[in-house]
mmCIF file with all atom_site columns, C-alpha atoms and ligand atoms in Angstrom:
data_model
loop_
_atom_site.group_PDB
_atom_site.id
_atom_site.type_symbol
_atom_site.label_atom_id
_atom_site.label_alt_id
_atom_site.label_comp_id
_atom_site.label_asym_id
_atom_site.label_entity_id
_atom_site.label_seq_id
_atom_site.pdbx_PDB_ins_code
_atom_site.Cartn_x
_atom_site.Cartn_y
_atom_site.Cartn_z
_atom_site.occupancy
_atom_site.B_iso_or_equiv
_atom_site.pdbx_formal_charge
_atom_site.auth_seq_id
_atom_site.auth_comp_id
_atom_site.auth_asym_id
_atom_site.auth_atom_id
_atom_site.pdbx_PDB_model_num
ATOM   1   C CA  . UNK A 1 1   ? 18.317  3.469   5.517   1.00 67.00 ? 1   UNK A CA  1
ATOM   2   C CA  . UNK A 1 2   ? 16.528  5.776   7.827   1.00 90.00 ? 2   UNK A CA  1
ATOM   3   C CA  . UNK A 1 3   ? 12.603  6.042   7.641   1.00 97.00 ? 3   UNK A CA  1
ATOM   4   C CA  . UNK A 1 4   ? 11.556  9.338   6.084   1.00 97.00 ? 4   UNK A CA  1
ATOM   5   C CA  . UNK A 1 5   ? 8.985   11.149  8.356   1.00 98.00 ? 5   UNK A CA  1
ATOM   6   C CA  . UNK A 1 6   ? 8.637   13.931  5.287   1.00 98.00 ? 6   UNK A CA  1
ATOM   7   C CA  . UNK A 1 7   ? 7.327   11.072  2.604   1.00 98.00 ? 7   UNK A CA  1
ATOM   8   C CA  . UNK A 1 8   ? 3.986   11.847  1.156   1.00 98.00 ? 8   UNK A CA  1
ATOM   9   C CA  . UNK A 1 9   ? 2.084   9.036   2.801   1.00 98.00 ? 9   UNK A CA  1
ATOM   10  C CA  . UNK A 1 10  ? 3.882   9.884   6.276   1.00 98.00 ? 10  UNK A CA  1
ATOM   11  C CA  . UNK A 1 11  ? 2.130   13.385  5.653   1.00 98.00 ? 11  UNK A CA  1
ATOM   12  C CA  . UNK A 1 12  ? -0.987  11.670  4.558   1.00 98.00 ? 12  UNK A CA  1
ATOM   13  C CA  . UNK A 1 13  ? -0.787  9.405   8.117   1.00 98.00 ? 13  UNK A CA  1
ATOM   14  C CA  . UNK A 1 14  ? -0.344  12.846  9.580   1.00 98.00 ? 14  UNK A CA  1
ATOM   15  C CA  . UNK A 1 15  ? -3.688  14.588  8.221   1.00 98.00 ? 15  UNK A CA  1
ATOM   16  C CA  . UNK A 1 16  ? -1.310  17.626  6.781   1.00 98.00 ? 16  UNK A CA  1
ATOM   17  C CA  . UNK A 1 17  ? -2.437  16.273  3.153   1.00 98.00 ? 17  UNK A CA  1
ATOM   18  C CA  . UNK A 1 18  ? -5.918  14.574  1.839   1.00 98.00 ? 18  UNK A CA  1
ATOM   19  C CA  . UNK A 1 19  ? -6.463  11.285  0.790   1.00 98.00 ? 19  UNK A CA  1
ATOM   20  C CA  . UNK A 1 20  ? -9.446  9.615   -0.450  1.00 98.00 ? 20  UNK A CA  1
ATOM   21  C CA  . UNK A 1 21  ? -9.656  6.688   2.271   1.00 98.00 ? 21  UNK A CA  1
ATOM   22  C CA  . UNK A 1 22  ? -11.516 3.555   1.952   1.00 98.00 ? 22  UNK A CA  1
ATOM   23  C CA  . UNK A 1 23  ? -10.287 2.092   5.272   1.00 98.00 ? 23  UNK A CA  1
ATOM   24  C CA  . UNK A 1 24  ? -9.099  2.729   8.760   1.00 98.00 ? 24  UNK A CA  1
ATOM   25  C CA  . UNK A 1 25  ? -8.102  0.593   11.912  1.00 98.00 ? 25  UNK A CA  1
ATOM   26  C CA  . UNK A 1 26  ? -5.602  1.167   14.967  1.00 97.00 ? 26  UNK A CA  1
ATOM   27  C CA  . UNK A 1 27  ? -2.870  -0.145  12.607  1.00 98.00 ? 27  UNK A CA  1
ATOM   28  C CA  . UNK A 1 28  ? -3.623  0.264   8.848   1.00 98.00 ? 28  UNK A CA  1
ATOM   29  C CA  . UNK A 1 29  ? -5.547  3.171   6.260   1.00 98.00 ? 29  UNK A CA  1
ATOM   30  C CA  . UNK A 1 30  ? -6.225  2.309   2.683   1.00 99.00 ? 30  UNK A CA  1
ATOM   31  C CA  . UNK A 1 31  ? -6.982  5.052   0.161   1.00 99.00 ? 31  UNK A CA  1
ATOM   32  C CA  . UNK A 1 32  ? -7.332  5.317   -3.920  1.00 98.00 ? 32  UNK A CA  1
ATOM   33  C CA  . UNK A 1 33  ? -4.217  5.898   -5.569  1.00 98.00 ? 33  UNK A CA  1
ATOM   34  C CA  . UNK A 1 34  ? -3.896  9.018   -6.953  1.00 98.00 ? 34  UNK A CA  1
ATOM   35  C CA  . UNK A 1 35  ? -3.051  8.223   -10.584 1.00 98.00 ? 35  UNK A CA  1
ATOM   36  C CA  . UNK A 1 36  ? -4.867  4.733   -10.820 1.00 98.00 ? 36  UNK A CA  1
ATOM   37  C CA  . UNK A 1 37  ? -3.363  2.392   -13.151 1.00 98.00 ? 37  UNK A CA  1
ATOM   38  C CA  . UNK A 1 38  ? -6.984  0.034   -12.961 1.00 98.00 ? 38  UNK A CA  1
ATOM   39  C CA  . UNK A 1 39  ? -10.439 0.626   -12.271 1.00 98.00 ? 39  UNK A CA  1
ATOM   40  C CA  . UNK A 1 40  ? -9.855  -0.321  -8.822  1.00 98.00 ? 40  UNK A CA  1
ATOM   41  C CA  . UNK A 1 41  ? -6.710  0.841   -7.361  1.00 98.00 ? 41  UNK A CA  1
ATOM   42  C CA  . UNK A 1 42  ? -5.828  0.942   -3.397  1.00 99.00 ? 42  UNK A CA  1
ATOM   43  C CA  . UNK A 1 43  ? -2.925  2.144   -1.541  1.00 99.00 ? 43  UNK A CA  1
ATOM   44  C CA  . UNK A 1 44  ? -2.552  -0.250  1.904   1.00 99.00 ? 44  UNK A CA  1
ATOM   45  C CA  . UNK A 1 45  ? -0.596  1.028   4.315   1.00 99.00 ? 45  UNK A CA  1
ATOM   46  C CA  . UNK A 1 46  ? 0.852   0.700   7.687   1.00 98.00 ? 46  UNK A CA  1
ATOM   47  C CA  . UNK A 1 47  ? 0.507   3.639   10.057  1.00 98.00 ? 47  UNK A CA  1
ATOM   48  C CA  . UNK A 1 48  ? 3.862   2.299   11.990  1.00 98.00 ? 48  UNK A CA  1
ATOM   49  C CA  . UNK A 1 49  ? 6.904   4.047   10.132  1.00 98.00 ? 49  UNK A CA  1
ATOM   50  C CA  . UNK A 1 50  ? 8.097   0.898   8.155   1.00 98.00 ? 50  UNK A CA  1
ATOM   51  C CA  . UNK A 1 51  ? 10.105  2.203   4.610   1.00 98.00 ? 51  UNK A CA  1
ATOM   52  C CA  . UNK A 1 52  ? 9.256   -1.564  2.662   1.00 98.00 ? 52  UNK A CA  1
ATOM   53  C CA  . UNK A 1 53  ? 8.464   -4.818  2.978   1.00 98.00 ? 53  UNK A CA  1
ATOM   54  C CA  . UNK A 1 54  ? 12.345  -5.842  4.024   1.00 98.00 ? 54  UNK A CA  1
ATOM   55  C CA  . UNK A 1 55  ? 11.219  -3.315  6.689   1.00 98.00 ? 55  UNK A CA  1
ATOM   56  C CA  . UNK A 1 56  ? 7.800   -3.899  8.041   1.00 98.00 ? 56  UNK A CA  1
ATOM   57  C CA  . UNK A 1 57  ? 8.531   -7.260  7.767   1.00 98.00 ? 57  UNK A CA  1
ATOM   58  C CA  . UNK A 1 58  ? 11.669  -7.496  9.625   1.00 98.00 ? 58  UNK A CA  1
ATOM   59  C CA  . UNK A 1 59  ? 10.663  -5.089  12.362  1.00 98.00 ? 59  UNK A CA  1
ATOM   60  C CA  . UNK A 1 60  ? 6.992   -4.636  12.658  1.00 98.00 ? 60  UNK A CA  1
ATOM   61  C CA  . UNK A 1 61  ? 5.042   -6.571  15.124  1.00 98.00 ? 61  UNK A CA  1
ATOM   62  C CA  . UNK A 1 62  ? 2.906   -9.539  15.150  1.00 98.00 ? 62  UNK A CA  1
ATOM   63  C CA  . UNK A 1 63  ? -0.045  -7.274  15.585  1.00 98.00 ? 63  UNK A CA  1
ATOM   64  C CA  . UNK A 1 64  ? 0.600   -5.402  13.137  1.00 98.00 ? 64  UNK A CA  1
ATOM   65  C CA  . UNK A 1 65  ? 2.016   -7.503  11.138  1.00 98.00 ? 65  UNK A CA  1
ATOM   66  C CA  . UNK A 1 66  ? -1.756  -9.756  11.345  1.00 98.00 ? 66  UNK A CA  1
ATOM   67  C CA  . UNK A 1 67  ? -3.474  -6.573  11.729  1.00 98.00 ? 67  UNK A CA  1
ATOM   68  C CA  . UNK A 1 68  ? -2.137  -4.929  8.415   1.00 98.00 ? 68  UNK A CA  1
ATOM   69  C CA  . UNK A 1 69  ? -2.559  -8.283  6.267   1.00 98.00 ? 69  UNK A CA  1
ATOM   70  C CA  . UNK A 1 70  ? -6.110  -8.540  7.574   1.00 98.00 ? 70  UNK A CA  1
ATOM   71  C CA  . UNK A 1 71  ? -6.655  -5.273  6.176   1.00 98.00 ? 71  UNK A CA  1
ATOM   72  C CA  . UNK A 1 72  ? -5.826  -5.932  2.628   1.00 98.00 ? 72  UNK A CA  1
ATOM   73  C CA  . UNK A 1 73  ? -8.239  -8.752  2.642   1.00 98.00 ? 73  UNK A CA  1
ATOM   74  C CA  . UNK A 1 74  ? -10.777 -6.716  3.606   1.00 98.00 ? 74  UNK A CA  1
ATOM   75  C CA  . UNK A 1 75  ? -10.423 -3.775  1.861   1.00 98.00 ? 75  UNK A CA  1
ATOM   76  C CA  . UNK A 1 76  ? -10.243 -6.122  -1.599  1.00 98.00 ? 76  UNK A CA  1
ATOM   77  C CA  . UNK A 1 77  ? -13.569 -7.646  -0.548  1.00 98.00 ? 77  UNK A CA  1
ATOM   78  C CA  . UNK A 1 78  ? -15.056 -4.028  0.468   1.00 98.00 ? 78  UNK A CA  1
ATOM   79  C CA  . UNK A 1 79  ? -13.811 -3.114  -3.097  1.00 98.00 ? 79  UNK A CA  1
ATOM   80  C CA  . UNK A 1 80  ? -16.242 -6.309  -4.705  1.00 98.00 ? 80  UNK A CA  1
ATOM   81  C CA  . UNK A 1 81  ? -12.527 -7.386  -6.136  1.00 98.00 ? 81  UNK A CA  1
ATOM   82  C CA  . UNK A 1 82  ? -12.905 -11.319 -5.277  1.00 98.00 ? 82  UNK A CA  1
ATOM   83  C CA  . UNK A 1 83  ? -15.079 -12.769 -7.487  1.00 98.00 ? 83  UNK A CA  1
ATOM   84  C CA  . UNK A 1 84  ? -13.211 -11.499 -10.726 1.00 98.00 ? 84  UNK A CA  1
ATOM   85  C CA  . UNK A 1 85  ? -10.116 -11.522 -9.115  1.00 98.00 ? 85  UNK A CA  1
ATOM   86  C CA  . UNK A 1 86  ? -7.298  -8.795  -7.824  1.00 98.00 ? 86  UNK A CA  1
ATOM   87  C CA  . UNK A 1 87  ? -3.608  -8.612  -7.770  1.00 98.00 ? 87  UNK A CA  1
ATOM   88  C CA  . UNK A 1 88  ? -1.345  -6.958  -5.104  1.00 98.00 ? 88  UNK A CA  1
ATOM   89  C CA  . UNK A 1 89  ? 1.764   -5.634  -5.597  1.00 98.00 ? 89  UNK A CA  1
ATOM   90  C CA  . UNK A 1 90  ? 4.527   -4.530  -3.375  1.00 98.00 ? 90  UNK A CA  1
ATOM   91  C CA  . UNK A 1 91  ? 7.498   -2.673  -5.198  1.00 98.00 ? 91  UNK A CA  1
ATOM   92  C CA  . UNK A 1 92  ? 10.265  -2.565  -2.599  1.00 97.00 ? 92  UNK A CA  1
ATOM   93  C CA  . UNK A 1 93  ? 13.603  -0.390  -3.288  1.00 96.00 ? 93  UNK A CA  1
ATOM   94  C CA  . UNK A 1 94  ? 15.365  0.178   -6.915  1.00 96.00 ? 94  UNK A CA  1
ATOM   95  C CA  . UNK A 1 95  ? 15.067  -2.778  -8.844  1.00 96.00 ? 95  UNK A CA  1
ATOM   96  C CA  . UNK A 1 96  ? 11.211  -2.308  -8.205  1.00 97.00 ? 96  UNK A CA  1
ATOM   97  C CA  . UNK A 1 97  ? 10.973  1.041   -8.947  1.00 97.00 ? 97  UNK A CA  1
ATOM   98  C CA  . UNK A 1 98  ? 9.664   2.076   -5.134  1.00 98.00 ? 98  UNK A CA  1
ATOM   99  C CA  . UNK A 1 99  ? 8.835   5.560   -5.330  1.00 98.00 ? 99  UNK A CA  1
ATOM   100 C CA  . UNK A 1 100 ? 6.938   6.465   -1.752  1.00 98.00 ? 100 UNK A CA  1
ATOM   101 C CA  . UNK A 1 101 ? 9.617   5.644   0.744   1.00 98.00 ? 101 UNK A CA  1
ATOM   102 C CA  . UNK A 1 102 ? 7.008   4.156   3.242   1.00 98.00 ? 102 UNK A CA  1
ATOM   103 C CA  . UNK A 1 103 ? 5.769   0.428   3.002   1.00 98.00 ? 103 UNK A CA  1
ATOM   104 C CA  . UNK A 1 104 ? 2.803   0.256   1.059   1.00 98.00 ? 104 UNK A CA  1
ATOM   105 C CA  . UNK A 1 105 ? 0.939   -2.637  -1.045  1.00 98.00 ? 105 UNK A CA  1
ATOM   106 C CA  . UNK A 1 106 ? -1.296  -1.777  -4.270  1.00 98.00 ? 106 UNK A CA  1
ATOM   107 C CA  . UNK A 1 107 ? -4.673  -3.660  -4.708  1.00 98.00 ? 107 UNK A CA  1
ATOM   108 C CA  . UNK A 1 108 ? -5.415  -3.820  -8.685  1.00 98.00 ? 108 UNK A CA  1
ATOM   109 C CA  . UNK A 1 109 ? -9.122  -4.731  -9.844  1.00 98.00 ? 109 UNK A CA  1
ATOM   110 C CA  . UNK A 1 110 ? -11.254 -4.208  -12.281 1.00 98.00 ? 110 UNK A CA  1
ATOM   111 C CA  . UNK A 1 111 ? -9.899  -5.479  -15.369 1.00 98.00 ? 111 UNK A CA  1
ATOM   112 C CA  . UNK A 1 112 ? -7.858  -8.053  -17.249 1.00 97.00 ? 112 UNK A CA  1
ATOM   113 C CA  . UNK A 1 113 ? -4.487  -7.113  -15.144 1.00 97.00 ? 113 UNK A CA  1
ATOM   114 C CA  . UNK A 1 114 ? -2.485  -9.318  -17.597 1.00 95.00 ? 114 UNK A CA  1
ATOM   115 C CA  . UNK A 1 115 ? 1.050   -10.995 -17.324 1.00 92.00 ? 115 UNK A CA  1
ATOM   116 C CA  . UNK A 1 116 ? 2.484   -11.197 -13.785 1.00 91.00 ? 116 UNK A CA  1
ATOM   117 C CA  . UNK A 1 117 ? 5.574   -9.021  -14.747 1.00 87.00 ? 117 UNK A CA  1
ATOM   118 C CA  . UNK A 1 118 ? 7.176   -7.043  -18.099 1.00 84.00 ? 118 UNK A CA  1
ATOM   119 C CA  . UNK A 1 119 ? 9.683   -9.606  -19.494 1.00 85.00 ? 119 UNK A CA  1
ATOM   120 C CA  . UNK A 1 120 ? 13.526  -9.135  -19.643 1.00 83.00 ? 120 UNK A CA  1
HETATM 121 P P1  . 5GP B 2 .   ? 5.342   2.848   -5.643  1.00 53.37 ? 1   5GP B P1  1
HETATM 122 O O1  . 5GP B 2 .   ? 5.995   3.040   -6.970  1.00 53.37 ? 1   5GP B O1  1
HETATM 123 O O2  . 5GP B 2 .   ? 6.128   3.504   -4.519  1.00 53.37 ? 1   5GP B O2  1
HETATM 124 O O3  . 5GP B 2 .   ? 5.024   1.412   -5.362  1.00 53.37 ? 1   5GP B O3  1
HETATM 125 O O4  . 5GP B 2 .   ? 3.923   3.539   -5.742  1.00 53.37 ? 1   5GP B O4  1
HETATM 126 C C1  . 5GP B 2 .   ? 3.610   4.767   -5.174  1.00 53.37 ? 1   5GP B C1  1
HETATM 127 C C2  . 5GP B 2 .   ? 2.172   5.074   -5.552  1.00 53.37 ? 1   5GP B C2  1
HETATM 128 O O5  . 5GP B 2 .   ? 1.755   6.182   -4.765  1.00 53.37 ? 1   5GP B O5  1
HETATM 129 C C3  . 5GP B 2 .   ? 1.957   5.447   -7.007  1.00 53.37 ? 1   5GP B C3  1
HETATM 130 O O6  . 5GP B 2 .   ? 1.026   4.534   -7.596  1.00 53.37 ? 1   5GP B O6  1
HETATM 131 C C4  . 5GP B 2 .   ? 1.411   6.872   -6.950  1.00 53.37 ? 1   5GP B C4  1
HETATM 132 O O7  . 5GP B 2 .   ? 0.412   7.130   -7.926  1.00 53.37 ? 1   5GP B O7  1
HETATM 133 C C5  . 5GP B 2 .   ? 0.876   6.955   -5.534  1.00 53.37 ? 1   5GP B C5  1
HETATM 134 N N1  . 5GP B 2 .   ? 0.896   8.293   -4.961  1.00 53.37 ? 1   5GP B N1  1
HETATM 135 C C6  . 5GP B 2 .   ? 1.940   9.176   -4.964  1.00 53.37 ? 1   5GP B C6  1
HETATM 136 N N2  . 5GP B 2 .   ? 1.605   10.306  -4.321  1.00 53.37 ? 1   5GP B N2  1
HETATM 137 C C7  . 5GP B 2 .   ? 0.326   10.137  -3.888  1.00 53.37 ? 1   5GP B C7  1
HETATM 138 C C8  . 5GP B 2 .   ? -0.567  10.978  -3.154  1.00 53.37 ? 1   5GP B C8  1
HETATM 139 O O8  . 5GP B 2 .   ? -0.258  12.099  -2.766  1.00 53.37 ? 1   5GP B O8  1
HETATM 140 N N3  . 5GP B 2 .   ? -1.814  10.474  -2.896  1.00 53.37 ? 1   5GP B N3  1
HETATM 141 C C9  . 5GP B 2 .   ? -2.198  9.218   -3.320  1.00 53.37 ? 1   5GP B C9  1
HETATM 142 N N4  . 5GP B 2 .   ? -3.440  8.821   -3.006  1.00 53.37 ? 1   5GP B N4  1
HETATM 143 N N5  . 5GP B 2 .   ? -1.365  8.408   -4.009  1.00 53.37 ? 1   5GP B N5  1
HETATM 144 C C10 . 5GP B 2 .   ? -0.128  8.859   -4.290  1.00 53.37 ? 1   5GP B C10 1
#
């Protein structure tokens, strides 16, 4: 599969729409989802053009690889998330319902997040 340059967070990594961000480095921005499905809800993402996880992790490099991973530790501590806990989440192609065609991991907090994952 080809990488998507016109995918929304490609065009948020471009400036040409807003986000609200919580954190930027030479490799990685986090910003608040835009329908939050928790209190505290966090979009990390790479600013390399990786589609998933099978992606970024097959292609991306060790620094950002370790740059990116660093990031989502951080921005969950920035968010007070680690003393009641967090969960992140990275849906990657059908079966997980991916909908943003560029790798991205979600950082729940805030609440009782519940089961790990809706039974078959
Ligand atoms: P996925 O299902 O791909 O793992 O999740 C994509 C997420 O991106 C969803 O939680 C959705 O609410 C979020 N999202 C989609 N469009 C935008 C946008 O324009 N801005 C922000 N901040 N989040 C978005």
């Amino acid at each position: 599969m080809t990488y998507d340059p016109e995918n929304i967070f490609a065009k948020i990594l471009r400036g040409e729409i807003p986000c609200d961000k919580v954190h930027e480095d030479d490799t990685t921005l986090a910003f608040k989802d835009i329908n939050p499905q928790a209190p505290t809800h966090v979009l990390v993402i790479p600013k390399g053009a990786y589609e998933s996880m099978d992606d970024f992790s097959a292609n991306a490099s060790d620094t950002e690889i370790a740059g990116f991973f660093r990031a989502v530790g951080k921005v969950a501590r920035d968010q007070g998330a680690v003393d009641a806990g967090y969960r992140i989440l990275a849906n990657t192609g059908v079966d997980a319902h991916q909908e943003v065609p560029h790798f991205h991991i979600h950082i729940f907090a805030g609440r009782d997040l519940g089961g790990m994952i809706k039974r078959a």
